Tab-separated table of C-alpha atoms and ligand atoms in Angstrom:
chain	number	residue	atom	x	y	z
A	1	MET	CA	130.391	132.145	43.821
A	2	LYS	CA	128.819	135.498	45.408
A	3	LYS	CA	131.364	138.357	46.828
A	4	ALA	CA	131.294	139.784	49.672
A	5	LEU	CA	133.413	142.235	51.426
A	6	ILE	CA	133.573	143.311	54.722
A	7	THR	CA	134.629	146.513	56.298
A	8	GLY	CA	136.095	145.662	59.453
A	9	VAL	CA	136.335	142.123	59.440
A	10	THR	CA	138.691	141.816	61.703
A	11	GLY	CA	135.964	143.078	64.641
A	12	GLN	CA	133.137	141.502	66.878
A	13	ASP	CA	130.512	141.798	64.330
A	14	GLY	CA	133.219	141.302	61.559
A	15	SER	CA	134.229	137.617	62.919
A	16	TYR	CA	130.957	136.380	62.403
A	17	LEU	CA	129.802	137.890	59.991
A	18	VAL	CA	132.578	136.185	58.035
A	19	GLU	CA	131.556	132.226	59.550
A	20	LEU	CA	128.301	133.397	58.659
A	21	LEU	CA	129.217	134.401	54.756
A	22	LEU	CA	130.753	131.078	55.132
A	23	ASP	CA	128.402	128.872	55.474
A	24	LYS	CA	125.826	130.638	53.413
A	25	GLY	CA	128.803	129.052	50.744
A	26	TYR	CA	129.823	133.007	49.470
A	27	GLU	CA	134.347	134.218	48.710
A	28	VAL	CA	134.678	137.197	51.498
A	29	PHE	CA	137.192	139.695	50.804
A	30	GLY	CA	137.745	141.478	54.314
A	31	ILE	CA	139.985	145.105	54.841
A	32	LYS	CA	142.182	144.863	57.644
A	33	ARG	CA	144.377	147.390	59.412
A	34	ARG	CA	147.896	146.957	59.138
A	35	SER	CA	148.882	147.065	62.873
A	36	SER	CA	152.773	146.652	64.197
A	37	SER	CA	151.085	143.583	66.149
A	38	PHE	CA	148.591	140.616	65.141
A	39	ASN	CA	144.848	141.847	65.171
A	40	THR	CA	143.023	139.497	63.713
A	41	GLN	CA	142.757	136.980	66.436
A	42	ARG	CA	138.569	136.860	66.078
A	43	ILE	CA	139.739	135.099	62.944
A	44	ASP	CA	142.463	133.697	63.120
A	45	HIS	CA	140.173	130.309	63.528
A	46	ILE	CA	138.591	130.446	60.023
A	47	TYR	CA	141.455	132.078	58.046
A	48	LYS	CA	143.290	129.353	56.107
A	49	ASP	CA	147.460	130.606	54.597
A	50	LYS	CA	146.470	129.923	51.412
A	51	HIS	CA	149.492	128.048	50.791
A	52	LEU	CA	148.105	125.480	53.470
A	53	GLY	CA	145.637	125.127	51.060
A	54	ASP	CA	142.097	127.032	49.925
A	55	ASN	CA	140.668	129.665	51.101
A	56	ASN	CA	136.747	131.457	50.714
A	57	LEU	CA	138.604	134.065	52.759
A	58	HIS	CA	140.721	136.522	52.007
A	59	LEU	CA	142.410	139.228	53.758
A	60	ILE	CA	143.122	143.426	52.116
A	61	TYR	CA	145.323	145.838	54.213
A	62	GLY	CA	143.170	148.751	53.815
A	63	ASP	CA	141.231	151.744	54.787
A	64	VAL	CA	138.323	153.820	55.162
A	65	CYS	CA	139.758	157.247	55.702
A	66	ASP	CA	141.741	156.658	53.171
A	67	SER	CA	140.194	156.618	49.165
A	68	LEU	CA	142.123	155.465	46.970
A	69	ASN	CA	142.593	152.230	49.349
A	70	ILE	CA	138.733	151.667	49.891
A	71	SER	CA	138.009	152.635	45.615
A	72	ARG	CA	141.318	149.520	44.165
A	73	ILE	CA	140.144	147.332	46.278
A	74	ILE	CA	135.814	147.420	45.000
A	75	SER	CA	136.909	147.444	42.056
A	76	GLU	CA	139.483	144.552	42.147
A	77	VAL	CA	137.389	142.482	44.537
A	78	GLN	CA	134.298	142.989	41.919
A	79	PRO	CA	131.833	142.601	45.216
A	80	ASP	CA	128.552	141.461	45.234
A	81	GLU	CA	127.401	142.766	48.805
A	82	ILE	CA	129.656	144.836	50.773
A	83	TYR	CA	129.000	145.184	55.077
A	84	ASN	CA	130.915	148.716	55.912
A	85	LEU	CA	131.075	147.508	60.260
A	86	ALA	CA	134.222	149.488	60.137
A	87	ALA	CA	133.996	152.693	62.738
A	88	GLN	CA	135.736	153.292	65.921
A	89	SER	CA	133.104	152.588	67.914
A	90	HIS	CA	133.871	152.982	71.559
A	91	VAL	CA	131.357	156.005	72.462
A	92	ALA	CA	133.504	156.991	74.993
A	93	VAL	CA	136.621	157.159	73.618
A	94	SER	CA	134.313	158.882	70.726
A	95	PHE	CA	135.075	162.352	72.990
A	96	GLU	CA	138.212	161.550	73.145
A	97	THR	CA	138.517	161.627	68.986
A	98	PRO	CA	135.888	163.683	67.586
A	99	GLU	CA	137.742	164.570	64.749
A	100	TYR	CA	139.020	160.555	63.822
A	101	THR	CA	135.683	159.192	64.862
A	102	ALA	CA	134.219	161.412	62.382
A	103	ASN	CA	136.669	160.635	59.499
A	104	ALA	CA	136.120	156.957	59.884
A	105	ASP	CA	132.421	156.836	60.381
A	106	ALA	CA	131.000	159.268	58.620
A	107	LEU	CA	133.780	159.910	55.772
A	108	GLY	CA	134.327	156.542	55.372
A	109	THR	CA	130.867	155.945	54.584
A	110	LEU	CA	131.325	158.697	52.221
A	111	ARG	CA	134.505	157.673	49.953
A	112	ILE	CA	132.825	153.144	49.533
A	113	LEU	CA	129.705	154.712	49.137
A	114	GLU	CA	131.637	156.740	46.307
A	115	ALA	CA	133.589	154.624	44.950
A	116	ILE	CA	130.011	152.241	44.749
A	117	LYS	CA	128.661	154.854	42.859
A	118	ASN	CA	131.443	155.564	39.499
A	119	SER	CA	132.596	151.143	39.902
A	120	LYS	CA	128.651	151.565	37.371
A	121	ARG	CA	127.721	147.677	39.439
A	122	GLU	CA	124.828	146.817	41.186
A	123	ILE	CA	126.146	146.700	44.571
A	124	LYS	CA	124.189	146.308	47.397
A	125	PHE	CA	125.294	147.773	50.001
A	126	TYR	CA	125.166	146.985	53.995
A	127	GLN	CA	125.614	150.227	57.028
A	128	ALA	CA	125.813	149.996	59.950
A	129	SER	CA	123.749	152.337	61.923
A	130	THR	CA	123.231	151.962	65.482
A	131	SER	CA	120.476	153.176	68.563
A	132	GLU	CA	122.785	155.632	69.605
A	133	LEU	CA	121.407	158.592	66.707
A	134	TYR	CA	118.504	158.033	68.988
A	135	GLY	CA	120.521	159.035	72.538
A	136	GLY	CA	117.863	158.358	74.659
A	137	ILE	CA	116.209	161.256	75.199
A	138	THR	CA	112.910	159.618	75.951
A	139	ALA	CA	111.743	155.536	77.286
A	140	GLU	CA	110.268	155.013	74.539
A	141	SER	CA	111.074	151.300	72.914
A	142	LEU	CA	112.729	153.080	69.228
A	143	ASN	CA	111.767	152.672	66.546
A	144	GLU	CA	112.109	153.577	62.240
A	145	GLU	CA	110.036	156.648	62.431
A	146	SER	CA	111.635	157.597	65.663
A	147	LEU	CA	112.772	160.928	65.865
A	148	PHE	CA	117.333	161.115	66.167
A	149	THR	CA	118.903	163.034	68.926
A	150	PRO	CA	122.358	162.072	68.601
A	151	ARG	CA	124.532	162.138	71.984
A	152	SER	CA	128.300	161.838	71.439
A	153	PRO	CA	130.896	163.049	68.543
A	154	TYR	CA	130.129	158.667	67.575
A	155	ALA	CA	126.538	159.418	67.835
A	156	VAL	CA	126.231	162.293	65.637
A	157	ALA	CA	129.313	161.620	63.093
A	158	LYS	CA	127.408	157.778	62.753
A	159	LEU	CA	124.558	160.169	62.092
A	160	TYR	CA	126.016	161.347	58.605
A	161	SER	CA	126.920	157.911	57.970
A	162	TYR	CA	122.771	156.903	58.044
A	163	TRP	CA	122.055	160.237	56.280
A	164	ILE	CA	124.561	159.502	53.784
A	165	THR	CA	123.308	156.110	52.805
A	166	VAL	CA	120.021	157.197	52.369
A	167	ASN	CA	120.375	160.100	50.165
A	168	TYR	CA	123.104	157.967	47.972
A	169	ARG	CA	120.067	154.935	47.625
A	170	GLU	CA	117.839	157.736	46.454
A	171	ALA	CA	119.392	160.000	44.288
A	172	TYR	CA	121.450	156.968	43.323
A	173	ASN	CA	119.212	154.257	42.714
A	174	MET	CA	121.532	152.292	45.020
A	175	PHE	CA	120.307	148.958	46.845
A	176	ALA	CA	122.071	150.661	50.423
A	177	CYS	CA	120.618	149.832	53.522
A	178	ASN	CA	120.509	151.574	57.220
A	179	GLY	CA	120.767	148.202	60.259
A	180	ILE	CA	119.134	150.234	62.903
A	181	LEU	CA	121.141	147.790	65.905
A	182	PHE	CA	121.124	148.228	69.264
A	183	ASN	CA	123.511	146.349	71.581
A	184	HIS	CA	124.926	143.217	70.807
A	185	GLU	CA	127.290	141.422	72.971
A	186	SER	CA	129.235	138.073	72.687
A	187	PRO	CA	132.568	137.486	74.145
A	188	ARG	CA	134.027	138.145	71.498
A	189	ARG	CA	133.049	141.486	71.496
A	190	GLY	CA	136.229	143.783	72.597
A	191	GLU	CA	136.762	144.253	76.494
A	192	THR	CA	136.345	147.678	76.946
A	193	PHE	CA	132.487	147.530	76.501
A	194	VAL	CA	130.840	147.532	79.026
A	195	THR	CA	129.505	143.462	79.235
A	196	ARG	CA	132.636	142.592	78.762
A	197	LYS	CA	134.546	144.526	81.396
A	198	VAL	CA	132.138	143.096	83.294
A	199	THR	CA	132.310	139.458	83.247
A	200	ARG	CA	135.467	140.284	82.031
A	201	GLY	CA	136.399	142.111	85.415
A	202	LEU	CA	134.886	139.856	87.814
A	203	ALA	CA	136.797	137.057	86.750
A	204	ARG	CA	139.733	138.137	87.649
A	205	ILE	CA	138.352	139.282	90.885
A	206	PHE	CA	137.001	135.455	91.325
A	207	TYR	CA	140.071	133.882	91.199
A	208	GLY	CA	142.442	137.137	92.970
A	209	LEU	CA	143.989	138.633	89.790
A	210	ASP	CA	142.185	141.752	90.859
A	211	GLN	CA	140.822	142.692	93.903
A	212	ASN	CA	138.729	145.868	92.949
A	213	LEU	CA	136.881	146.612	88.857
A	214	TYR	CA	136.098	150.791	88.595
A	215	MET	CA	133.023	151.150	86.895
A	216	GLY	CA	130.870	154.617	85.413
A	217	ASN	CA	127.550	155.829	85.727
A	218	LEU	CA	125.653	152.063	86.715
A	219	ASP	CA	122.162	153.673	86.672
A	220	ALA	CA	122.731	154.121	82.249
A	221	SER	CA	119.760	150.433	80.565
A	222	ARG	CA	120.707	148.775	77.595
A	223	ASP	CA	119.020	146.440	75.284
A	224	TRP	CA	121.472	143.667	74.884
A	225	GLY	CA	120.572	140.643	71.788
A	226	HIS	CA	123.804	139.055	70.605
A	227	ALA	CA	125.986	139.746	67.685
A	228	LYS	CA	125.420	135.859	66.194
A	229	ASP	CA	122.039	136.795	65.702
A	230	TYR	CA	121.849	140.145	64.999
A	231	VAL	CA	124.554	139.548	61.570
A	232	TYR	CA	122.408	137.600	60.283
A	233	ALA	CA	119.503	140.468	60.759
A	234	MET	CA	122.429	142.395	58.766
A	235	TRP	CA	122.528	139.533	55.553
A	236	LEU	CA	118.256	139.320	55.803
A	237	MET	CA	118.404	143.167	54.823
A	238	LEU	CA	120.846	142.220	51.619
A	239	GLN	CA	118.651	139.382	51.124
A	240	GLN	CA	115.346	141.570	50.488
A	241	GLU	CA	113.666	142.870	47.189
A	242	LYS	CA	114.339	146.486	48.178
A	243	PRO	CA	116.321	149.018	50.381
A	244	GLU	CA	114.584	149.443	53.379
A	245	ASP	CA	116.330	150.917	57.241
A	246	PHE	CA	115.528	148.545	60.043
A	247	CYS	CA	115.723	148.302	63.140
A	248	ILE	CA	117.043	144.692	64.904
A	249	SER	CA	117.015	144.763	68.674
A	250	THR	CA	115.994	142.236	71.887
A	251	GLY	CA	112.746	145.516	73.164
A	252	ILE	CA	114.011	144.076	76.774
A	253	LYS	CA	116.368	146.195	79.118
A	254	THR	CA	118.303	145.941	81.393
A	255	ASN	CA	120.781	148.356	83.746
A	256	ILE	CA	124.559	147.881	84.098
A	257	ARG	CA	123.772	146.732	87.642
A	258	ASP	CA	121.039	144.088	87.016
A	259	PHE	CA	123.957	143.041	83.771
A	260	ILE	CA	126.589	142.930	86.851
A	261	LYS	CA	124.484	140.392	89.613
A	262	LEU	CA	123.334	138.092	86.441
A	263	ALA	CA	127.711	138.154	85.822
A	264	ALA	CA	128.495	137.054	89.529
A	265	SER	CA	125.032	134.594	89.573
A	266	LYS	CA	126.708	133.338	86.690
A	267	MET	CA	130.670	132.138	88.010
A	268	GLY	CA	128.629	131.337	91.970
A	269	PHE	CA	127.362	134.257	93.809
A	270	GLU	CA	125.575	137.092	94.657
A	271	ILE	CA	126.516	140.728	94.376
A	272	GLU	CA	124.017	143.281	96.564
A	273	PHE	CA	124.570	147.624	96.264
A	274	LYS	CA	125.315	150.456	99.365
A	275	GLY	CA	125.754	153.598	99.244
A	276	HIS	CA	124.623	156.695	96.747
A	277	GLY	CA	126.684	158.205	93.725
A	278	LEU	CA	129.873	157.628	93.907
A	279	GLU	CA	130.436	156.578	96.741
A	280	GLU	CA	128.640	153.030	95.551
A	281	VAL	CA	130.162	150.804	95.977
A	282	GLY	CA	128.735	146.289	94.876
A	283	TYR	CA	129.612	144.259	98.287
A	284	VAL	CA	130.012	140.656	97.728
A	285	SER	CA	126.426	138.976	99.100
A	286	ASN	CA	126.426	135.190	99.292
A	287	ILE	CA	129.049	133.175	97.559
A	288	ILE	CA	127.583	129.716	96.524
A	289	THR	CA	130.814	128.096	94.594
A	290	ASN	CA	133.878	126.749	96.922
A	291	ASP	CA	136.569	126.640	94.364
A	292	SER	CA	136.279	131.769	94.844
A	293	LYS	CA	138.924	133.608	96.099
A	294	LEU	CA	135.886	135.652	97.114
A	295	ILE	CA	135.689	136.926	100.825
A	296	LYS	CA	131.717	137.361	101.666
A	297	GLY	CA	131.067	141.244	103.214
A	298	GLN	CA	134.082	141.536	100.289
A	299	GLU	CA	134.039	145.270	98.687
A	300	ILE	CA	134.541	144.730	94.988
A	301	ILE	CA	132.734	146.764	92.652
A	302	LYS	CA	133.590	150.912	92.947
A	303	ILE	CA	132.807	153.702	91.563
A	304	ASP	CA	135.573	156.010	89.098
A	305	LYS	CA	133.704	159.259	87.458
A	306	ALA	CA	136.756	158.252	84.806
A	307	TYR	CA	134.036	156.054	83.169
A	308	PHE	CA	131.771	158.840	83.686
A	309	ARG	CA	130.592	160.300	79.876
A	310	PRO	CA	130.069	164.386	79.117
A	311	LEU	CA	127.078	163.427	77.486
A	312	GLU	CA	125.298	159.914	78.821
A	313	VAL	CA	122.739	158.225	77.065
A	314	ASN	CA	120.554	157.030	79.863
A	315	GLU	CA	118.600	154.390	78.073
A	316	LEU	CA	117.854	153.052	75.075
A	317	VAL	CA	115.320	149.676	73.795
A	318	GLY	CA	114.315	149.054	70.478
A	319	ASP	CA	110.861	147.029	68.640
A	320	SER	CA	111.695	146.134	65.950
A	321	SER	CA	108.349	144.213	64.766
A	322	LYS	CA	109.151	146.191	60.917
A	323	ALA	CA	112.570	143.060	61.425
A	324	LYS	CA	110.200	140.605	62.369
A	325	GLU	CA	107.348	141.834	59.766
A	326	LYS	CA	109.114	142.151	56.813
A	327	LEU	CA	112.882	139.762	57.004
A	328	ASN	CA	110.760	137.599	59.740
A	329	TRP	CA	114.299	138.164	62.101
A	330	SER	CA	113.602	137.337	65.584
A	331	PRO	CA	116.801	137.659	68.548
A	332	LYS	CA	117.478	134.189	69.306
A	333	ILE	CA	119.722	134.092	72.216
A	334	SER	CA	118.433	135.630	75.397
A	335	LEU	CA	120.372	137.851	77.781
A	336	GLU	CA	120.832	135.515	80.386
A	337	GLN	CA	122.421	132.734	77.665
A	338	ILE	CA	124.691	135.577	76.541
A	339	CYS	CA	125.893	136.331	79.836
A	340	GLU	CA	126.522	133.249	80.484
A	341	GLU	CA	128.625	132.245	77.041
A	342	MET	CA	130.871	135.468	77.742
A	343	VAL	CA	131.230	134.300	81.859
A	344	ALA	CA	132.412	131.087	80.796
A	345	GLN	CA	135.409	132.076	78.446
A	346	ASP	CA	136.497	134.989	80.803
A	347	MET	CA	137.224	132.101	83.612
A	348	MET	CA	138.243	129.612	81.798
A	349	ILE	CA	140.770	132.794	80.785
A	350	GLN	CA	140.979	134.348	83.448
A	351	GLN	CA	142.041	130.584	85.693
A	352	LYS	CA	143.933	129.571	82.960
A	353	LEU	CA	146.653	132.828	83.441
A	354	LEU	CA	146.925	131.979	86.899
A	355	LYS	CA	147.757	128.358	85.814
A	356	ASP	CA	150.340	130.117	83.804
B	1	LIG	P1	134.923	146.910	66.621
B	1	LIG	O1	134.213	145.766	67.199
B	1	LIG	O2	134.924	147.605	67.090
B	1	LIG	O3	134.964	146.484	65.598
B	1	LIG	C1	135.411	147.539	64.836
B	1	LIG	C2	135.815	147.363	63.540
B	1	LIG	O4	136.092	148.486	62.512
B	1	LIG	C3	137.926	146.761	63.616
B	1	LIG	O5	137.950	145.244	62.726
B	1	LIG	C4	138.074	147.419	63.844
B	1	LIG	O6	139.500	146.939	62.931
B	1	LIG	C5	137.990	148.611	62.689
B	1	LIG	N1	138.313	149.862	62.228
B	1	LIG	C6	138.093	150.792	62.722
B	1	LIG	N2	138.784	151.947	62.370
B	1	LIG	C7	138.951	151.473	61.193
B	1	LIG	C8	139.522	151.706	59.426
B	1	LIG	N3	140.575	153.634	59.875
B	1	LIG	N4	139.769	151.400	58.968
B	1	LIG	C9	139.407	150.404	58.704
B	1	LIG	N5	138.513	149.777	60.152
B	1	LIG	C10	138.275	149.896	60.960
B	1	LIG	O7	133.018	147.401	66.703
B	1	LIG	P2	131.346	145.806	66.735
B	1	LIG	O8	131.168	146.092	67.425
B	1	LIG	O9	131.989	145.186	65.961
B	1	LIG	O10	130.991	146.810	65.515
B	1	LIG	C11	130.726	146.884	64.189
B	1	LIG	C12	129.971	148.244	63.160
B	1	LIG	O11	128.648	147.969	64.427
B	1	LIG	C13	130.900	149.602	64.202
B	1	LIG	O12	130.806	151.116	62.998
B	1	LIG	C14	130.071	149.619	65.174
B	1	LIG	O13	129.880	151.262	65.492
B	1	LIG	C15	128.972	149.337	64.346
B	1	LIG	N6	128.151	149.296	65.881
B	1	LIG	C16	128.095	148.615	67.123
B	1	LIG	C17	126.895	147.950	67.621
B	1	LIG	C18	127.349	146.752	68.912
B	1	LIG	O14	126.827	146.952	69.925
B	1	LIG	N7	128.011	145.971	68.857
B	1	LIG	C19	125.837	148.567	67.807
B	1	LIG	C20	125.149	148.877	66.541
B	1	LIG	C21	126.021	150.055	65.852
B	1	LIG	P3	140.812	147.490	64.485
B	1	LIG	O15	140.279	145.835	64.879
B	1	LIG	O16	142.126	147.240	63.696
B	1	LIG	O17	140.542	148.160	65.903
B	2	LIG	N1	132.610	151.449	77.988
B	2	LIG	C1	131.926	151.688	79.628
B	2	LIG	N2	132.516	150.889	80.656
B	2	LIG	N3	130.915	151.425	80.156
B	2	LIG	C2	129.443	152.185	80.943
B	2	LIG	C3	131.054	151.849	82.505
B	2	LIG	C4	132.262	151.416	82.286
B	2	LIG	O1	133.401	151.386	82.648
B	2	LIG	N4	130.501	152.468	83.608
B	2	LIG	C5	129.184	152.191	82.685
B	2	LIG	N5	128.888	151.832	81.460
B	2	LIG	C6	127.979	152.560	80.780
B	2	LIG	C7	127.734	153.646	79.645
B	2	LIG	O2	128.083	155.001	80.024
B	2	LIG	C8	126.639	153.203	79.364
B	2	LIG	O3	125.753	154.309	79.438
B	2	LIG	C9	126.677	151.602	79.112
B	2	LIG	O4	127.097	151.186	80.181
B	2	LIG	C10	126.764	151.404	77.811
B	2	LIG	O5	127.846	151.730	77.213
B	2	LIG	P1	129.310	149.966	76.516
B	2	LIG	O6	129.177	148.894	76.405
B	2	LIG	O7	130.988	151.209	76.172
B	2	LIG	O8	128.318	150.656	75.207
B	2	LIG	P2	127.291	151.929	74.277
B	2	LIG	O9	126.049	151.903	74.619
B	2	LIG	O10	127.282	152.845	74.630
B	2	LIG	O11	127.980	151.911	72.942
B	2	LIG	C11	127.805	150.245	72.085
B	2	LIG	O12	126.665	150.095	71.527
B	2	LIG	C12	125.943	151.229	70.651
B	2	LIG	C13	124.463	150.917	70.068
B	2	LIG	O13	123.567	151.379	71.046
B	2	LIG	C14	128.559	150.467	70.965
B	2	LIG	O14	129.261	149.626	70.384
B	2	LIG	C15	128.679	151.900	69.353
B	2	LIG	O15	129.673	150.589	68.830
B	2	LIG	C16	127.249	151.168	69.235
B	2	LIG	O16	126.562	151.511	68.095
């Protein structure tokens, strides 16, 4: 039985990766942070208490900011593969917590690579790199050869991790790969990332629990895929003969305004936008469903400058031809399907809140 160690196991990607690896017959060890209340909601449906029977998922307390703890876990678990998903992953928050972001997102990776090197074992390593490295300063489709121009403390920290992964691969002949993943979403996405903020926020307005949803820059566009498709690509990278870096994306970009319209249409109403800049509003232009508390003409989307970033990444769209050719990977789930899945879940949660 192969053993995998996942940092960031309680996050969106960690939860899908655990499901995939258990399905493939791995014994999985996940590092979770100590928290003052439960933080395992995304994996509770998989985790079985050891008193209730056999379990191939083991959770260990740890933090990528703690070298001693990382070294000890790696030497005790002796994994075949390590997936480093742990990070302060919110770009806007990184402007407010730049030092912590550098510690977790840059030095965290170094700590793991050093522990692998010192273990003298052949451990394959996956680093969660990001399309944020590109900074979105060109409109072209981005691939493994494109220039990195990071535009946030998060992206700068991740750039260090990208290069230290390449450096350890070349200097110590380690099997270490960067997955340069473009945005990927799911019903398990954190509530403050834009897609989930929209599906959750519109569901609350639909049921009359809120009146408005305050947003930032609606002109930005992203290349959105499904987290389930993307964790499969992570696993494929570690199953290759030699370690390489891969871009993972859908190749389709959508702007925030259009995602809002898509989410509304999945709920049975339409939104139009009027006005400009901070005065722009999104209003209900048509209602198809009978179940909502919405009123035609109601202004529900407003702009709050608090959600603008000191520097913006205006657009990102990826080219994953290399992954298609070498990994035989391509995305299976469309943005329409992702949005539908997210809307269905958020409608259910908000409807339940209303009844309670
Ligand atoms: P996420 O939902 O924010 O999950 C991040 C995980 O890291 C959580 O389990 C979190 O623990 C954990 N973590 C944070 N700081 C830590 C620390 N100091 N020590 C140990 N664990 C820590 O992020 P995600 O969307 O799953 O993304 C996974 C990784 O891929 C991240 O590195 C992210 O930067 C990168 N990435 C994501 C995307 C995307 O679109 N989702 C695209 C490219 C790259 P808590 O649950 O306790 O907070
Ligand atoms: N979060 C948020 N909230 N974003 C908003 C809002 C808002 O109210 N209004 C507009 N946006 C815009 C942001 O300015 C950004 O241009 C875009 O929506 C996407 O924001 P996020 O969903 O927060 O994601 P991100 O692209 O900044 O970062 C995500 O993807 C990266 C890969 O490209 C994160 O998952 C990163 O960890 C990941 O590396």
